[in-house]
Coordinates of C-alpha atoms in Angstrom, one line a residue:
X1 CA 91.0 126.0 91.2
X2 CA 88.3 128.3 91.9
X3 CA 89.7 131.4 91.5
X4 CA 86.4 132.7 89.3
X5 CA 85.9 135.9 90.6
X6 CA 85.3 138.1 87.4
X7 CA 83.3 141.1 86.2
X8 CA 80.3 140.1 83.8
X9 CA 78.7 142.7 81.4
X10 CA 75.1 143.0 81.3
X11 CA 74.8 141.5 77.9
X12 CA 76.3 138.4 79.3
X13 CA 74.1 138.6 82.3
X14 CA 71.0 138.7 80.3
X15 CA 72.4 135.6 77.9
X16 CA 73.0 133.8 81.3
X17 CA 69.6 134.3 82.6
X18 CA 68.0 133.3 79.8
X19 CA 70.2 130.3 79.9
X20 CA 69.2 129.6 83.4
X21 CA 65.4 130.0 82.3
X22 CA 65.7 127.2 79.9
X23 CA 62.8 124.7 80.4
X24 CA 64.0 121.5 82.8
X25 CA 63.9 118.4 80.7
X26 CA 64.3 120.2 77.3
X27 CA 65.0 116.9 74.7
X28 CA 68.5 116.8 73.8
X29 CA 70.1 118.5 77.1
X30 CA 71.8 116.6 79.6
X31 CA 72.4 118.5 82.9
X32 CA 75.0 117.1 85.3
X33 CA 76.8 118.4 88.6
X34 CA 79.9 119.3 89.4
X35 CA 81.1 120.5 92.9
X36 CA 83.3 123.5 91.7
X37 CA 83.9 126.1 89.0
X38 CA 86.1 124.5 86.0
X39 CA 89.6 125.5 84.9
X40 CA 88.8 125.0 81.0
X41 CA 92.3 123.8 80.3
X42 CA 93.3 120.0 80.9
X43 CA 97.0 120.6 81.3
X44 CA 96.8 122.7 84.4
X45 CA 93.6 122.0 86.2
X46 CA 93.6 119.7 89.1
X47 CA 89.9 119.2 90.3
X48 CA 87.1 117.0 89.2
X49 CA 84.9 119.6 88.1
X50 CA 87.4 120.6 85.6
X51 CA 88.5 117.1 84.7
X52 CA 84.7 116.2 84.0
X53 CA 84.3 119.2 81.5
X54 CA 87.4 119.0 79.9
X55 CA 87.1 115.1 78.9
X56 CA 83.9 116.7 76.9
X57 CA 85.5 120.0 75.5
X58 CA 89.2 118.8 74.8
X59 CA 90.1 115.4 72.9
X60 CA 93.1 113.3 73.4
X61 CA 95.1 111.3 71.3
X62 CA 93.6 108.3 72.6
X63 CA 90.7 107.3 74.8
X64 CA 89.5 104.3 76.9
X65 CA 86.9 102.0 75.7
X66 CA 84.6 100.5 78.0
X67 CA 87.2 97.8 78.9
X68 CA 89.5 100.9 79.9
X69 CA 91.6 99.9 77.3
X70 CA 93.4 102.8 74.8
X71 CA 91.8 103.2 71.7
X72 CA 92.0 105.7 68.8
X73 CA 90.9 109.0 69.1
X74 CA 92.9 112.0 67.4
X75 CA 95.5 109.4 66.7
X76 CA 94.4 106.9 64.2
X77 CA 97.4 104.2 64.7
X78 CA 100.4 104.2 66.5
X79 CA 103.7 101.9 66.5
X80 CA 106.5 101.6 69.3
X81 CA 110.2 101.0 68.5
X82 CA 111.4 97.6 69.7
X83 CA 113.6 99.0 72.5
X84 CA 110.4 101.0 73.8
X85 CA 112.1 104.1 73.1
X86 CA 110.1 105.8 70.4
X87 CA 106.2 105.9 70.1
X88 CA 105.4 107.3 66.5
X89 CA 101.3 108.6 66.3
X90 CA 99.4 108.9 63.2
X91 CA 96.9 111.9 63.6
X92 CA 93.4 111.8 62.5
X93 CA 93.1 114.2 59.3
X94 CA 90.4 116.8 58.7
X95 CA 90.1 117.7 62.4
X96 CA 89.2 121.2 63.3
X97 CA 89.5 123.3 66.6
X98 CA 85.7 124.6 67.9
X99 CA 86.8 127.8 66.1
X100 CA 87.3 126.5 62.8
X101 CA 91.2 126.4 62.6
X102 CA 93.0 123.1 61.8
X103 CA 94.4 120.4 64.3
X104 CA 97.8 119.5 63.6
X105 CA 100.9 117.8 64.7
X106 CA 101.9 121.4 66.0
X107 CA 99.1 121.2 68.4
X108 CA 100.0 117.8 70.1
X109 CA 103.9 119.2 70.2
X110 CA 102.8 122.1 71.7
X111 CA 100.8 120.6 74.4
X112 CA 103.5 118.1 75.5
X113 CA 106.0 121.1 75.3
X114 CA 103.7 122.7 78.1
X115 CA 103.2 119.2 80.1
X116 CA 107.3 118.8 80.1
X117 CA 107.9 122.3 81.5
X118 CA 106.9 122.7 85.3
X119 CA 107.1 126.5 84.5
X120 CA 103.8 126.3 82.6
X121 CA 102.0 125.4 85.9
X122 CA 101.1 121.9 84.7
X123 CA 99.8 118.9 87.0
X124 CA 100.6 116.5 84.7
X125 CA 104.6 116.3 84.6
X126 CA 104.7 113.5 86.8
X127 CA 102.6 111.3 84.7
X128 CA 105.1 111.8 81.8
X129 CA 108.4 112.2 83.1
X130 CA 109.5 109.4 80.9
X131 CA 109.2 111.4 77.9
X132 CA 112.1 113.5 76.8
X133 CA 110.1 115.3 73.9
X134 CA 108.0 115.3 70.8
X135 CA 109.1 115.7 67.3
X136 CA 107.2 116.9 64.4
X137 CA 107.6 114.0 61.6
X138 CA 104.9 115.8 59.4
X139 CA 101.6 117.5 59.8
X140 CA 99.9 114.5 60.6
X141 CA 102.8 112.7 62.3
X142 CA 104.2 112.9 65.9
X143 CA 107.0 110.9 67.6
X144 CA 107.4 110.9 71.2
X145 CA 110.8 110.1 72.4
X146 CA 111.5 108.6 75.9
X147 CA 114.4 108.5 78.3
X148 CA 113.3 104.7 79.0
X149 CA 110.4 102.3 78.4
X150 CA 107.2 103.8 79.6
X151 CA 104.5 100.9 80.2
X152 CA 101.6 103.4 80.8
X153 CA 102.1 105.7 78.1
X154 CA 98.8 105.1 76.4
X155 CA 96.5 104.7 79.0
X156 CA 97.7 108.3 80.4
X157 CA 97.5 109.9 77.1
X158 CA 93.9 108.9 77.0
X159 CA 93.6 109.7 80.7
X160 CA 93.7 113.4 81.0
X161 CA 96.1 114.7 78.4
X162 CA 93.9 116.8 76.6
X163 CA 95.3 118.3 73.5
X164 CA 95.6 122.2 73.4
X165 CA 95.2 124.7 70.3
X166 CA 98.8 126.0 69.9
X167 CA 97.2 128.8 67.9
X168 CA 95.7 130.4 70.8
X169 CA 98.1 129.5 73.6
X170 CA 101.7 130.0 72.0
X171 CA 103.4 132.4 74.2
X172 CA 101.6 132.6 77.1
X173 CA 102.0 130.8 80.5
X174 CA 99.1 128.5 80.6
X175 CA 98.2 129.5 84.1
X176 CA 97.9 133.4 83.0
X177 CA 95.7 132.8 80.0
X178 CA 92.7 133.4 81.9
X179 CA 90.3 134.4 79.2
X180 CA 91.0 130.7 77.6
X181 CA 90.8 129.0 80.8
X182 CA 87.7 130.5 82.3
X183 CA 85.3 131.8 79.4
X184 CA 86.7 130.8 76.0
X185 CA 88.0 127.3 75.8
X186 CA 88.6 126.0 72.3
X187 CA 89.1 122.2 72.1
X188 CA 88.3 119.6 69.4
X189 CA 85.8 117.5 71.5
X190 CA 82.4 116.9 70.1
X191 CA 80.7 119.6 72.4
X192 CA 82.1 123.5 72.5
X193 CA 81.5 126.2 75.4
X194 CA 78.6 128.5 74.9
X195 CA 78.2 130.2 78.0
X196 CA 79.6 130.0 81.5
X197 CA 78.1 131.5 84.6
X198 CA 80.9 131.4 87.3
X199 CA 79.3 129.4 90.4
X200 CA 76.2 128.2 88.6
X201 CA 76.4 126.6 85.0
X202 CA 78.8 125.7 82.2
X203 CA 76.6 125.5 79.2
X204 CA 78.1 122.9 76.2
X205 CA 76.4 123.1 72.9
X206 CA 76.9 120.4 70.0
X207 CA 80.5 121.2 68.0
X208 CA 79.5 121.3 64.2
X209 CA 82.9 120.5 63.4
X210 CA 83.1 117.4 65.6
X211 CA 85.1 114.8 63.4
X212 CA 82.9 111.6 64.3
X213 CA 79.0 110.5 64.3
X214 CA 77.1 113.8 65.3
X215 CA 76.7 113.9 69.3
X216 CA 73.3 112.7 70.3
X217 CA 72.4 115.7 72.8
X218 CA 72.0 119.0 71.8
X219 CA 73.4 120.6 74.8
X220 CA 75.1 119.4 78.0
X221 CA 74.9 121.6 81.0
X222 CA 77.2 121.4 84.2
X223 CA 75.7 122.8 87.1
X224 CA 77.7 123.9 90.1
X225 CA 76.0 122.3 92.9
X226 CA 78.7 121.4 95.8
X227 CA 76.2 119.6 98.2
X228 CA 75.1 115.9 97.2
X229 CA 72.2 116.4 99.1
X230 CA 71.3 119.4 96.7
X231 CA 72.3 117.1 94.0
X232 CA 69.9 114.4 94.9
X233 CA 66.9 116.9 95.4
X234 CA 67.7 118.4 92.1
X235 CA 67.7 114.7 90.4
X236 CA 64.3 114.0 92.1
X237 CA 62.8 117.7 91.0
X238 CA 64.1 116.3 87.4
X239 CA 66.5 119.6 87.2
X240 CA 69.4 117.4 87.0
X241 CA 69.8 114.1 84.9
X242 CA 72.8 112.4 86.1
X243 CA 74.4 112.1 89.2
X244 CA 77.0 110.0 91.3
X245 CA 75.2 109.2 94.8
X246 CA 76.8 108.3 97.8
X247 CA 75.5 105.1 99.8
X248 CA 73.3 107.2 102.5
X249 CA 71.5 108.8 99.4
X250 CA 70.4 105.4 98.0
X251 CA 67.1 105.5 100.1
X252 CA 66.3 109.0 98.5
X253 CA 66.1 107.7 94.8
X254 CA 65.4 103.9 94.7
X255 CA 62.0 103.3 93.7
X256 CA 61.6 106.9 92.4
X257 CA 59.8 107.0 89.2
X258 CA 61.9 107.8 86.4
X259 CA 65.1 107.3 87.9
X260 CA 67.0 104.2 87.7
X261 CA 70.2 103.4 89.7
X262 CA 73.5 101.4 88.8
X263 CA 77.0 100.5 90.2
X264 CA 80.0 100.6 88.2
X265 CA 83.6 99.5 89.3
X266 CA 86.1 102.4 89.9
X267 CA 90.0 102.6 89.9
X268 CA 89.4 104.6 93.3
X269 CA 90.9 104.4 96.9
X270 CA 89.8 106.7 99.4
X271 CA 92.0 107.4 102.5
X272 CA 93.4 109.5 105.2
X273 CA 96.6 111.2 104.2
X274 CA 99.0 112.2 106.9
X275 CA 101.5 115.0 106.3
X276 CA 104.6 112.7 106.5
X277 CA 106.8 116.2 107.2
X278 CA 105.0 116.4 110.5
X279 CA 106.8 114.9 113.6
X280 CA 103.3 113.1 114.4
X281 CA 103.3 110.9 111.1
X282 CA 107.1 110.7 110.2
X283 CA 107.6 107.4 111.9
X284 CA 106.0 104.4 109.5
X285 CA 105.2 102.4 113.1
X286 CA 102.8 105.6 113.6
X287 CA 101.0 105.2 110.6
X288 CA 100.7 101.4 111.0
X289 CA 99.3 102.1 114.3
X290 CA 96.4 104.1 113.2
X291 CA 95.8 101.5 110.5
X292 CA 95.0 99.0 113.1
X293 CA 93.2 101.7 115.3
X294 CA 90.4 102.5 112.5
X295 CA 87.6 100.1 112.2
X296 CA 87.3 99.8 108.5
X297 CA 84.8 97.4 108.5
X298 CA 82.4 99.1 110.5
X299 CA 83.0 101.8 108.1
X300 CA 82.3 99.8 104.7
X301 CA 79.2 98.2 106.6
X302 CA 77.7 101.4 108.3
X303 CA 78.7 104.2 106.0
X304 CA 79.1 102.3 102.5
X305 CA 76.2 100.2 103.3
X306 CA 78.2 97.4 101.8
X307 CA 79.0 99.2 98.6
X308 CA 82.6 99.2 98.7
X309 CA 85.5 96.6 99.3
X310 CA 88.0 96.5 102.1
X311 CA 91.4 97.5 101.2
X312 CA 95.0 96.2 101.5
X313 CA 96.5 98.8 99.9
X314 CA 96.6 101.5 97.3
X315 CA 96.3 99.3 94.3
X316 CA 92.5 98.8 94.4
X317 CA 90.5 95.5 93.4
X318 CA 89.2 97.1 90.2
X319 CA 92.6 96.4 88.9
X320 CA 92.2 92.8 89.3
X321 CA 95.4 91.8 87.6
X322 CA 97.7 93.8 89.8
X323 CA 95.6 93.9 93.2
X324 CA 97.2 91.4 95.4
X325 CA 94.4 89.4 96.5
X326 CA 96.6 87.3 98.9
X327 CA 96.8 90.2 101.4
X328 CA 94.3 90.2 104.1
X329 CA 92.9 93.6 105.1
X330 CA 94.7 95.1 108.0
X331 CA 92.6 94.0 110.9
X332 CA 90.8 96.4 113.5
X333 CA 93.3 95.7 116.5
X334 CA 93.5 98.8 119.0
X335 CA 95.8 96.7 121.3
X336 CA 98.2 96.3 118.5
X337 CA 97.9 100.3 117.6
X338 CA 98.7 100.8 121.1
X339 CA 101.7 98.6 121.4
X340 CA 103.1 100.1 118.3
X341 CA 102.7 103.5 119.5
X342 CA 104.5 102.9 122.6
X343 CA 107.7 101.5 120.6
X344 CA 107.4 104.9 118.9
X345 CA 107.8 106.6 122.3
X346 CA 103.8 107.6 122.8
X347 CA 102.2 106.5 125.8
X348 CA 98.6 107.0 127.2
X349 CA 98.6 109.1 130.6
X350 CA 96.2 108.9 133.7
X351 CA 93.7 110.8 131.5
X352 CA 93.9 108.4 128.7
X353 CA 95.5 111.1 126.5
X354 CA 98.4 110.2 124.3
X355 CA 101.8 112.0 124.9
X356 CA 105.4 111.5 124.2
X357 CA 108.4 111.8 126.8
X358 CA 108.2 115.9 126.3
X359 CA 104.6 115.8 127.3
X360 CA 103.4 116.7 124.0
X361 CA 99.6 115.6 123.2
X362 CA 99.0 113.6 120.0
X363 CA 96.7 116.2 118.5
X364 CA 96.1 117.3 115.1
X365 CA 93.4 118.8 112.7
X366 CA 91.9 116.2 110.4
X367 CA 90.5 118.0 107.1
X368 CA 87.7 117.1 105.0
X369 CA 85.8 118.6 102.4
X370 CA 82.2 119.8 103.2
X371 CA 78.6 118.6 101.9
X372 CA 79.8 114.8 101.0
X373 CA 78.0 112.4 103.5
X374 CA 80.1 109.6 102.9
X375 CA 83.5 111.5 103.7
X376 CA 81.8 113.3 106.6
X377 CA 80.9 110.5 108.5
X378 CA 84.4 108.5 107.3
X379 CA 86.1 111.4 109.0
X380 CA 83.6 110.9 111.8
X381 CA 84.0 107.5 112.3
X382 CA 88.0 108.1 111.8
X383 CA 87.9 110.6 114.8
X384 CA 86.0 108.5 117.1
X385 CA 88.4 105.4 116.6
X386 CA 91.7 107.4 117.1
X387 CA 90.2 109.0 120.2
X388 CA 89.9 105.8 121.7
X389 CA 93.2 105.2 121.7
X390 CA 94.1 108.9 123.0
X391 CA 94.7 111.0 120.0
X392 CA 92.9 114.3 119.9
X393 CA 91.5 114.6 116.4
X394 CA 90.0 117.8 115.5
X395 CA 87.3 117.6 112.6
X396 CA 87.8 120.5 110.2
X397 CA 85.7 120.8 107.0
X398 CA 85.8 123.0 104.2
X399 CA 84.7 123.5 100.4
X400 CA 86.5 121.0 98.2
X401 CA 88.0 123.6 96.1
X402 CA 89.3 125.6 98.8
X403 CA 91.0 122.5 100.5
X404 CA 92.6 121.6 97.4
X405 CA 93.8 125.0 96.4
X406 CA 94.9 126.2 100.0
X407 CA 95.6 123.0 101.7
X408 CA 96.6 120.1 99.9
X409 CA 98.5 121.6 96.9
X410 CA 100.6 123.7 99.3
X411 CA 101.1 120.7 101.5
X412 CA 99.3 123.3 104.4
X413 CA 97.7 120.4 106.4
X414 CA 98.1 117.8 109.2
X415 CA 95.8 115.4 108.2
X416 CA 93.3 114.7 105.2
X417 CA 90.3 112.8 104.3
X418 CA 90.4 112.5 100.5
X419 CA 90.7 110.2 97.8
X420 CA 92.5 109.2 94.4
X421 CA 90.9 108.3 91.3
X422 CA 93.9 106.9 89.2
X423 CA 94.4 105.9 85.6
X424 CA 93.5 102.4 85.1
X425 CA 97.0 101.1 85.3
X426 CA 98.6 100.0 88.6
X427 CA 101.7 102.6 88.1
X428 CA 101.2 105.2 91.0
X429 CA 104.8 106.6 90.4
X430 CA 103.2 110.2 90.3
X431 CA 101.2 109.7 93.6
X432 CA 103.6 108.0 95.9
X433 CA 107.5 108.4 94.6
X434 CA 109.7 110.8 96.2
X435 CA 109.5 114.3 95.2
X436 CA 106.4 113.7 92.7
X437 CA 103.8 116.5 92.8
X438 CA 100.9 114.2 93.5
X439 CA 102.7 112.8 96.2
X440 CA 100.8 115.5 98.7
X441 CA 101.7 113.4 101.7
X442 CA 105.4 113.8 101.0
X443 CA 105.9 110.0 101.4
X444 CA 109.3 108.8 100.9
X445 CA 110.8 105.3 100.6
X446 CA 113.4 104.0 98.5
X447 CA 112.4 100.5 98.2
X448 CA 108.9 101.6 96.8
X449 CA 110.7 104.3 94.6
X450 CA 112.8 101.5 93.1
X451 CA 109.5 99.2 92.5
X452 CA 107.6 102.0 91.0
X453 CA 110.3 103.0 88.6
X454 CA 110.7 99.4 87.5
X455 CA 106.7 98.9 87.2
X456 CA 106.5 101.7 84.7
X457 CA 109.4 100.6 82.6
X458 CA 108.7 96.8 82.4
X459 CA 105.8 95.9 79.6
X460 CA 105.8 92.6 80.7
X461 CA 102.4 91.8 82.4
X462 CA 103.9 88.9 84.5
X463 CA 107.0 90.9 85.5
X464 CA 105.0 94.1 86.3
X465 CA 102.2 91.9 88.5
X466 CA 105.3 91.0 90.6
X467 CA 106.7 94.1 90.8
X468 CA 103.1 95.8 92.0
X469 CA 102.3 92.9 94.5
X470 CA 105.9 93.5 95.7
X471 CA 104.9 97.2 96.2
X472 CA 101.7 96.2 98.1
X473 CA 104.0 94.4 100.4
X474 CA 106.4 97.2 101.1
X475 CA 103.1 99.6 101.7
X476 CA 102.0 96.9 104.7
X477 CA 105.3 98.1 106.7
X478 CA 105.6 101.8 105.8
X479 CA 101.9 102.9 104.9
X480 CA 102.1 106.2 102.4
X481 CA 98.2 106.6 103.4
X482 CA 95.5 105.0 105.6
X483 CA 93.4 103.3 103.0
X484 CA 90.0 103.2 104.2
X485 CA 88.2 101.5 101.3
X486 CA 87.8 101.0 97.7
X487 CA 84.4 102.4 96.5
X488 CA 81.6 101.3 93.8
X489 CA 80.8 104.3 92.0
X490 CA 76.6 104.7 92.3
X491 CA 75.2 106.3 89.4
X492 CA 71.6 107.6 89.7
X493 CA 70.0 108.7 86.2
X494 CA 66.7 109.5 84.7
X495 CA 65.5 106.8 82.7
X496 CA 65.6 108.7 79.4
X497 CA 69.1 108.7 79.4
X498 CA 70.7 106.6 76.5
X499 CA 74.1 105.3 75.8
X500 CA 76.0 105.7 78.9
X501 CA 79.2 103.2 79.1
X502 CA 79.2 101.3 81.8
X503 CA 82.1 103.3 83.5
X504 CA 82.8 105.7 86.1
X505 CA 81.3 109.0 85.2
X506 CA 84.8 110.7 84.3
X507 CA 85.5 107.7 81.9
X508 CA 82.2 107.6 80.4
X509 CA 82.2 111.4 79.3
X510 CA 85.0 110.8 77.0
X511 CA 82.3 109.2 75.1
X512 CA 79.6 112.0 75.8
X513 CA 78.8 111.9 71.7
X514 CA 76.9 108.4 72.2
X515 CA 74.6 109.9 75.2
X516 CA 71.1 110.8 74.1
X517 CA 67.7 111.2 75.8
X518 CA 64.8 109.1 74.9
X519 CA 61.3 108.9 76.2
X520 CA 61.1 108.0 80.1
X521 CA 60.1 104.3 81.4

């Protein structure tokens, strides 16, 4: 997370000042925003800013193609045993780390030893819970041993599981490797770190050891710009080249010379998460009532300007094969909400406030990160709708990094408006199965646990489809979160940008070597 306070030497400051004064629009330099300082370590970094940068610095065994299907990257091929319990990966020869050291199977085993060891501080353990271990066959071959068949394995290997250098990190606890994580990461990706200025910029330069075709850019610069309105202003001023925008910002960039806009499907669901350990939200009937009380059609029409789909559960429409289109979105029905709350012991008093038999108010804090107009406006709409049925909702805004570090990860909140960008697979075991570390709402449902486990152990697409449709029906009765909508990612970029895949930005950055800048139009 964002623990970036550190001392800088005079020499470093001089170098960084030089970076800051680089002329805007230099050919070959692409500038993108991130909302927080990154941790340069894909195994332990939990936030979006880190994920975006790490996808460029650290390669993985596979990566998604433009159809989000796994394709070779550090692994050139693989085979799976008939029982589904052993996967053998053949590694690309001749790959070197950014410091020139050779990449071998020892690096793959080291990385997954860390991922499988909770003491390492990893955030990926839930993703690979089915993996018992990784064995070295030879210097360019590794074998994954699984305790059970695991259908999403390839997808997850290409998602966030960048490979770490064993020769630099062995013997250290990953979360304690501060120098590597903050100032000197070494990967095998097409770009390597050149400079980092905490709170300002991360400068990446072309990797001369890159094993693929030479990257089309000289440099990538990630600028820390937490406020999206500031991002839009910098795009208009030519200080950024590619941003994702919110619908509220469209008017500021549409018809602007030198800027092009497009929308792409993303595997996301935005939601209000309720801490189910709180007495307020432990009853499924209460969470169902709140789903009836929030007018999501109004939020999609008013806040999202229609650039979103109404939800039916946590599996978005982008996963067409698995999203259950026969389910209808939960309607806006305040009367139904009141009836459910009454069954759960909550009644409105003469002042219109919702109270229980002990006279306790239904009052709570709703947290949201500051600087994003869509989330702030959606949170305001949720507050207003819930107050109409007698709840007291106190909106609290925080910087995103602090929100995740201090509230989400330790579970120190009552309610939060946030989102998940999930892998392009219906498997949501890591997010909604009991006791998983990404299940920050602490939801527990034994039927859902069984279905989520069966879904990841079943390779047959037809059987998986039925399993995840059953899971979505469980969510109707016992919602883990209040899903607000499935957004479409709106990207605004300089017309000079070439080669950007039609993917969400985090997946598109897996292909950073194909990006280039040409003349404007």
